[in-house]
PDB file of C-alpha atoms in Angstrom:
ATOM      1  CA  MET A   1       0.000   0.000   0.000  1.00 31.00           C
ATOM      2  CA  PRO A   2       1.686   3.259  -1.026  1.00 39.00           C
ATOM      3  CA  TYR A   3       1.982   6.190   1.339  1.00 40.00           C
ATOM      4  CA  HIS A   4      -1.058   8.465   1.319  1.00 41.00           C
ATOM      5  CA  SER A   5      -1.740  11.154   3.848  1.00 43.00           C
ATOM      6  CA  THR A   6      -5.107  12.004   5.302  1.00 47.00           C
ATOM      7  CA  TRP A   7      -4.534  15.347   3.558  1.00 67.00           C
ATOM      8  CA  GLU A   8      -3.018  14.825   0.121  1.00 82.00           C
ATOM      9  CA  TYR A   9      -2.804  18.551  -0.699  1.00 89.00           C
ATOM     10  CA  LEU A  10      -2.608  21.361   1.818  1.00 91.00           C
ATOM     11  CA  THR A  11      -3.111  25.076   1.455  1.00 93.00           C
ATOM     12  CA  ILE A  12      -0.170  27.179   2.606  1.00 94.00           C
ATOM     13  CA  LYS A  13      -2.139  28.223   5.665  1.00 94.00           C
ATOM     14  CA  LYS A  14      -3.002  24.608   6.597  1.00 92.00           C
ATOM     15  CA  ALA A  15       0.560  23.410   5.923  1.00 92.00           C
ATOM     16  CA  ALA A  16       1.970  26.122   8.186  1.00 92.00           C
ATOM     17  CA  LEU A  17      -0.579  25.271  10.870  1.00 90.00           C
ATOM     18  CA  VAL A  18       0.164  21.525  10.921  1.00 86.00           C
ATOM     19  CA  SER A  19       3.918  22.283  10.843  1.00 87.00           C
ATOM     20  CA  CYS A  20       3.527  24.565  13.881  1.00 87.00           C
ATOM     21  CA  VAL A  21       5.189  27.507  12.148  1.00 90.00           C
ATOM     22  CA  SER A  22       3.899  30.892  11.059  1.00 94.00           C
ATOM     23  CA  GLU A  23       2.558  31.361   7.568  1.00 94.00           C
ATOM     24  CA  GLN A  24       5.409  33.827   6.942  1.00 96.00           C
ATOM     25  CA  ARG A  25       8.051  31.255   7.876  1.00 94.00           C
ATOM     26  CA  PHE A  26       6.352  28.649   5.709  1.00 94.00           C
ATOM     27  CA  LYS A  27       6.327  31.049   2.751  1.00 94.00           C
ATOM     28  CA  ARG A  28      10.064  31.660   3.286  1.00 95.00           C
ATOM     29  CA  TRP A  29      10.643  27.894   3.046  1.00 95.00           C
ATOM     30  CA  ILE A  30       8.786  27.957  -0.267  1.00 95.00           C
ATOM     31  CA  ASP A  31      10.676  31.033  -1.516  1.00 95.00           C
ATOM     32  CA  LYS A  32      13.975  29.301  -0.719  1.00 95.00           C
ATOM     33  CA  GLY A  33      12.853  26.294  -2.751  1.00 94.00           C
ATOM     34  CA  LEU A  34      12.795  24.004   0.293  1.00 94.00           C
ATOM     35  CA  ILE A  35       9.245  22.806  -0.365  1.00 94.00           C
ATOM     36  CA  PRO A  36       7.764  22.416  -3.844  1.00 94.00           C
ATOM     37  CA  VAL A  37       4.323  23.870  -4.450  1.00 94.00           C
ATOM     38  CA  ILE A  38       1.527  23.277  -6.899  1.00 92.00           C
ATOM     39  CA  THR A  39      -0.408  26.226  -8.249  1.00 89.00           C
ATOM     40  CA  LYS A  40      -3.897  25.758  -9.606  1.00 87.00           C
ATOM     41  CA  GLU A  41      -5.654  28.855 -10.820  1.00 86.00           C
ATOM     42  CA  GLU A  42      -4.920  31.314  -8.004  1.00 86.00           C
ATOM     43  CA  ASP A  43      -4.472  28.800  -5.202  1.00 88.00           C
ATOM     44  CA  THR A  44      -1.160  27.352  -4.040  1.00 90.00           C
ATOM     45  CA  PHE A  45      -0.890  23.900  -2.488  1.00 93.00           C
ATOM     46  CA  VAL A  46       1.765  21.728  -0.900  1.00 94.00           C
ATOM     47  CA  ARG A  47       1.683  17.945  -1.262  1.00 91.00           C
ATOM     48  CA  SER A  48       1.664  16.362   2.164  1.00 87.00           C
ATOM     49  CA  ARG A  49       4.452  13.917   1.255  1.00 85.00           C
ATOM     50  CA  ASP A  50       6.699  16.834   0.201  1.00 91.00           C
ATOM     51  CA  LEU A  51       5.984  18.471   3.537  1.00 92.00           C
ATOM     52  CA  VAL A  52       6.778  15.247   5.410  1.00 89.00           C
ATOM     53  CA  GLN A  53      10.106  14.951   3.568  1.00 88.00           C
ATOM     54  CA  HIS A  54      10.944  18.551   4.463  1.00 92.00           C
ATOM     55  CA  LEU A  55      10.117  17.988   8.115  1.00 90.00           C
ATOM     56  CA  ILE A  56      12.265  14.847   8.212  1.00 88.00           C
ATOM     57  CA  GLN A  57      15.186  16.573   6.521  1.00 87.00           C
ATOM     58  CA  TYR A  58      15.180  19.451   9.007  1.00 87.00           C
ATOM     59  CA  ASN A  59      14.488  17.362  12.139  1.00 84.00           C
ATOM     60  CA  ILE A  60      11.034  18.798  12.708  1.00 87.00           C
ATOM     61  CA  PRO A  61       8.474  16.452  14.309  1.00 86.00           C
ATOM     62  CA  ILE A  62       5.920  15.061  11.868  1.00 85.00           C
ATOM     63  CA  PRO A  63       2.361  15.860  12.989  1.00 81.00           C
ATOM     64  CA  ASP A  64       0.167  12.765  13.264  1.00 74.00           C
ATOM     65  CA  GLY A  65      -2.371  14.313  10.891  1.00 75.00           C
ATOM     66  CA  LEU A  66       0.136  14.039   8.037  1.00 78.00           C
ATOM     67  CA  LEU A  67       0.511  10.295   8.488  1.00 73.00           C
ATOM     68  CA  GLN A  68      -1.828   7.612   7.319  1.00 64.00           C
ATOM     69  CA  GLY A  69      -3.333   5.817  10.313  1.00 63.00           C
ATOM     70  CA  ASN A  70      -1.106   2.745  10.069  1.00 69.00           C
ATOM     71  CA  ALA A  71       2.013   4.345   8.574  1.00 78.00           C
ATOM     72  CA  LYS A  72       5.154   3.250  10.389  1.00 82.00           C
ATOM     73  CA  LYS A  73       8.148   5.521  10.853  1.00 88.00           C
ATOM     74  CA  ILE A  74      11.313   3.488  10.370  1.00 88.00           C
ATOM     75  CA  LEU A  75      14.705   4.887  11.315  1.00 91.00           C
ATOM     76  CA  PHE A  76      17.922   3.310  10.069  1.00 88.00           C
ATOM     77  CA  ILE A  77      21.007   4.299  12.052  1.00 88.00           C
ATOM     78  CA  PHE A  78      24.326   3.517  10.418  1.00 85.00           C
ATOM     79  CA  LEU A  79      26.924   2.795  13.067  1.00 83.00           C
ATOM     80  CA  GLN A  80      29.808   3.112  10.646  1.00 79.00           C
ATOM     81  CA  ARG A  81      30.451   5.405   7.726  1.00 77.00           C
ATOM     82  CA  ILE A  82      31.451   2.831   5.108  1.00 77.00           C
ATOM     83  CA  MET A  83      28.848   0.249   4.130  1.00 73.00           C
ATOM     84  CA  PRO A  84      29.560  -3.074   2.432  1.00 73.00           C
ATOM     85  CA  GLU A  85      29.537  -3.045  -1.364  1.00 77.00           C
ATOM     86  CA  GLY A  86      26.050  -3.448  -2.814  1.00 75.00           C
ATOM     87  CA  PHE A  87      24.328  -2.772   0.502  1.00 75.00           C
ATOM     88  CA  SER A  88      22.545   0.392  -0.696  1.00 75.00           C
ATOM     89  CA  ALA A  89      20.991  -1.426  -3.636  1.00 79.00           C
ATOM     90  CA  GLU A  90      19.919  -4.297  -1.388  1.00 79.00           C
ATOM     91  CA  ILE A  91      18.218  -2.032   1.148  1.00 79.00           C
ATOM     92  CA  ILE A  92      16.353  -0.182  -1.622  1.00 80.00           C
ATOM     93  CA  GLN A  93      15.087  -3.493  -3.039  1.00 82.00           C
ATOM     94  CA  VAL A  94      13.922  -4.672   0.389  1.00 81.00           C
ATOM     95  CA  LEU A  95      12.052  -1.450   1.083  1.00 80.00           C
ATOM     96  CA  TYR A  96      10.487  -1.422  -2.370  1.00 80.00           C
ATOM     97  CA  LYS A  97       9.099  -4.923  -1.761  1.00 79.00           C
ATOM     98  CA  LEU A  98       7.772  -3.929   1.662  1.00 79.00           C
ATOM     99  CA  ARG A  99       5.939  -0.905   0.205  1.00 77.00           C
ATOM    100  CA  SER A 100       3.324  -3.219  -1.272  1.00 74.00           C
ATOM    101  CA  LYS A 101       2.559  -4.670   2.177  1.00 73.00           C
ATOM    102  CA  THR A 102       2.621  -1.650   4.449  1.00 73.00           C
ATOM    103  CA  SER A 103       2.841   2.121   4.529  1.00 77.00           C
ATOM    104  CA  PHE A 104       5.952   3.650   6.043  1.00 83.00           C
ATOM    105  CA  ILE A 105       8.149   6.709   6.189  1.00 85.00           C
ATOM    106  CA  LEU A 106      11.915   6.282   6.353  1.00 86.00           C
ATOM    107  CA  ASP A 107      14.919   8.165   7.492  1.00 88.00           C
ATOM    108  CA  PHE A 108      18.560   7.180   7.407  1.00 88.00           C
ATOM    109  CA  ILE A 109      21.127   8.760   9.691  1.00 88.00           C
ATOM    110  CA  GLU A 110      24.711   8.165  10.665  1.00 87.00           C
ATOM    111  CA  GLU A 111      25.358   7.845  14.377  1.00 85.00           C
ATOM    112  CA  ASP A 112      26.853  11.062  15.719  1.00 85.00           C
ATOM    113  CA  SER A 113      26.354  13.609  18.482  1.00 84.00           C
ATOM    114  CA  CYS A 114      22.877  14.513  17.108  1.00 84.00           C
ATOM    115  CA  THR A 115      21.509  10.958  17.064  1.00 86.00           C
ATOM    116  CA  SER A 116      19.389  11.398  20.209  1.00 86.00           C
ATOM    117  CA  LEU A 117      17.863  14.595  18.822  1.00 87.00           C
ATOM    118  CA  LYS A 118      16.993  12.852  15.561  1.00 89.00           C
ATOM    119  CA  ILE A 119      15.439   9.911  17.401  1.00 90.00           C
ATOM    120  CA  MET A 120      13.389  12.303  19.514  1.00 89.00           C
ATOM    121  CA  THR A 121      12.100  14.446  16.636  1.00 88.00           C
ATOM    122  CA  PHE A 122      11.476  11.595  14.168  1.00 90.00           C
ATOM    123  CA  ASN A 123       9.807   9.518  16.912  1.00 89.00           C
ATOM    124  CA  PRO A 124      10.227   6.201  15.057  1.00 91.00           C
ATOM    125  CA  ASP A 125       8.084   3.110  15.446  1.00 88.00           C
ATOM    126  CA  ILE A 126      11.005   0.835  14.530  1.00 89.00           C
ATOM    127  CA  ILE A 127      14.777   1.399  14.671  1.00 90.00           C
ATOM    128  CA  PHE A 128      17.459  -0.552  12.835  1.00 86.00           C
ATOM    129  CA  LEU A 129      21.074  -0.273  13.954  1.00 85.00           C
ATOM    130  CA  LEU A 130      23.213  -1.290  11.002  1.00 81.00           C
ATOM    131  CA  PHE A 131      26.797  -2.540  10.957  1.00 74.00           C
ATOM    132  CA  GLY A 132      29.260  -1.874  13.746  1.00 65.00           C
ATOM    133  CA  GLN A 133      29.120  -1.664  17.494  1.00 63.00           C
ATOM    134  CA  CYS A 134      26.798   0.635  19.431  1.00 61.00           C
ATOM    135  CA  ASN A 135      28.379   3.127  21.747  1.00 59.00           C
ATOM    136  CA  GLU A 136      27.135   3.551  25.318  1.00 54.00           C
ATOM    137  CA  CYS A 137      24.801   6.390  24.309  1.00 56.00           C
ATOM    138  CA  LEU A 138      22.906   4.322  21.761  1.00 68.00           C
ATOM    139  CA  THR A 139      21.474   1.355  23.616  1.00 72.00           C
ATOM    140  CA  LYS A 140      17.924   0.065  23.678  1.00 75.00           C
ATOM    141  CA  SER A 141      17.435   1.480  27.173  1.00 78.00           C
ATOM    142  CA  SER A 142      18.792   4.918  26.182  1.00 80.00           C
ATOM    143  CA  ILE A 143      16.500   4.970  23.134  1.00 83.00           C
ATOM    144  CA  LYS A 144      13.531   4.036  25.332  1.00 81.00           C
ATOM    145  CA  ALA A 145      14.462   6.828  27.767  1.00 81.00           C
ATOM    146  CA  THR A 146      14.833   9.333  24.911  1.00 83.00           C
ATOM    147  CA  LEU A 147      11.432   8.475  23.445  1.00 86.00           C
ATOM    148  CA  MET A 148       9.748   7.741  26.777  1.00 85.00           C
ATOM    149  CA  LYS A 149       8.258   4.634  25.179  1.00 84.00           C
ATOM    150  CA  ASP A 150       9.355   1.164  24.201  1.00 85.00           C
ATOM    151  CA  VAL A 151      10.323   0.930  20.527  1.00 88.00           C
ATOM    152  CA  PRO A 152      11.611  -2.213  18.805  1.00 89.00           C
ATOM    153  CA  VAL A 153      15.328  -1.841  18.108  1.00 87.00           C
ATOM    154  CA  TYR A 154      16.971  -4.370  15.789  1.00 84.00           C
ATOM    155  CA  SER A 155      20.687  -4.722  15.160  1.00 81.00           C
ATOM    156  CA  PHE A 156      22.180  -6.092  11.990  1.00 77.00           C
ATOM    157  CA  HIS A 157      25.872  -6.917  11.705  1.00 70.00           C
ATOM    158  CA  GLY A 158      27.433  -7.925   8.410  1.00 62.00           C
ATOM    159  CA  ASP A 159      29.197 -10.903   9.955  1.00 57.00           C
ATOM    160  CA  ARG A 160      25.907 -12.754  10.572  1.00 55.00           C
ATOM    161  CA  ASN A 161      24.897 -15.615   8.339  1.00 60.00           C
ATOM    162  CA  ILE A 162      21.492 -14.121   7.667  1.00 66.00           C
ATOM    163  CA  ASP A 163      19.983 -12.609   4.570  1.00 72.00           C
ATOM    164  CA  PHE A 164      19.412  -8.875   5.020  1.00 70.00           C
ATOM    165  CA  THR A 165      16.191  -8.975   2.981  1.00 72.00           C
ATOM    166  CA  THR A 166      14.736 -11.655   5.257  1.00 77.00           C
ATOM    167  CA  PHE A 167      15.975  -9.856   8.364  1.00 75.00           C
ATOM    168  CA  ILE A 168      14.334  -6.490   7.528  1.00 78.00           C
ATOM    169  CA  SER A 169      11.138  -8.068   6.182  1.00 75.00           C
ATOM    170  CA  ASN A 170      10.652 -10.200   9.296  1.00 76.00           C
ATOM    171  CA  CYS A 171      11.296  -7.298  11.666  1.00 77.00           C
ATOM    172  CA  VAL A 172       8.872  -4.946   9.892  1.00 74.00           C
ATOM    173  CA  GLN A 173       6.206  -7.667   9.506  1.00 71.00           C
ATOM    174  CA  ARG A 174       6.268  -8.241  13.291  1.00 74.00           C
ATOM    175  CA  GLN A 175       5.362  -4.581  13.832  1.00 65.00           C
ATOM    176  CA  ILE A 176       2.429  -4.379  11.410  1.00 59.00           C
TER     177      ILE A 176
END
């Protein structure tokens, strides 16, 4: 099921309201080219999925009204900078296959000093820790404390004898 918001197109006023910013600030985002708009006759609209992508990119919490009722927010945290060859293509294929079964929004980050802030603002339903060892700040208990809720956290290490496609699919299917 592809991602669809409860509001597919938003007026500038409505988009600013659900983003919790002033209409002036929202118009500045548009003027800077940060959010694409659609103009029909004399009205200007923002697609909700473009707004969601903007909010994710700038670490702004996504209002529940922009998400489909069962949409999952999945956060991938890369614990090392260099990924194994072919990994990017494999993860894209896995996520493409999952799109037909569930609706989700994704973000990918590299672990750094802002990881806790990103976890807090994205407020994921599922977290994947990929490749490498977690530092003390990024444990399941610290993530739970950051979010003030229990979120499934899965770790994947390249040295396992497990297919990544199966691993991700099984983890996401458990949460649907």
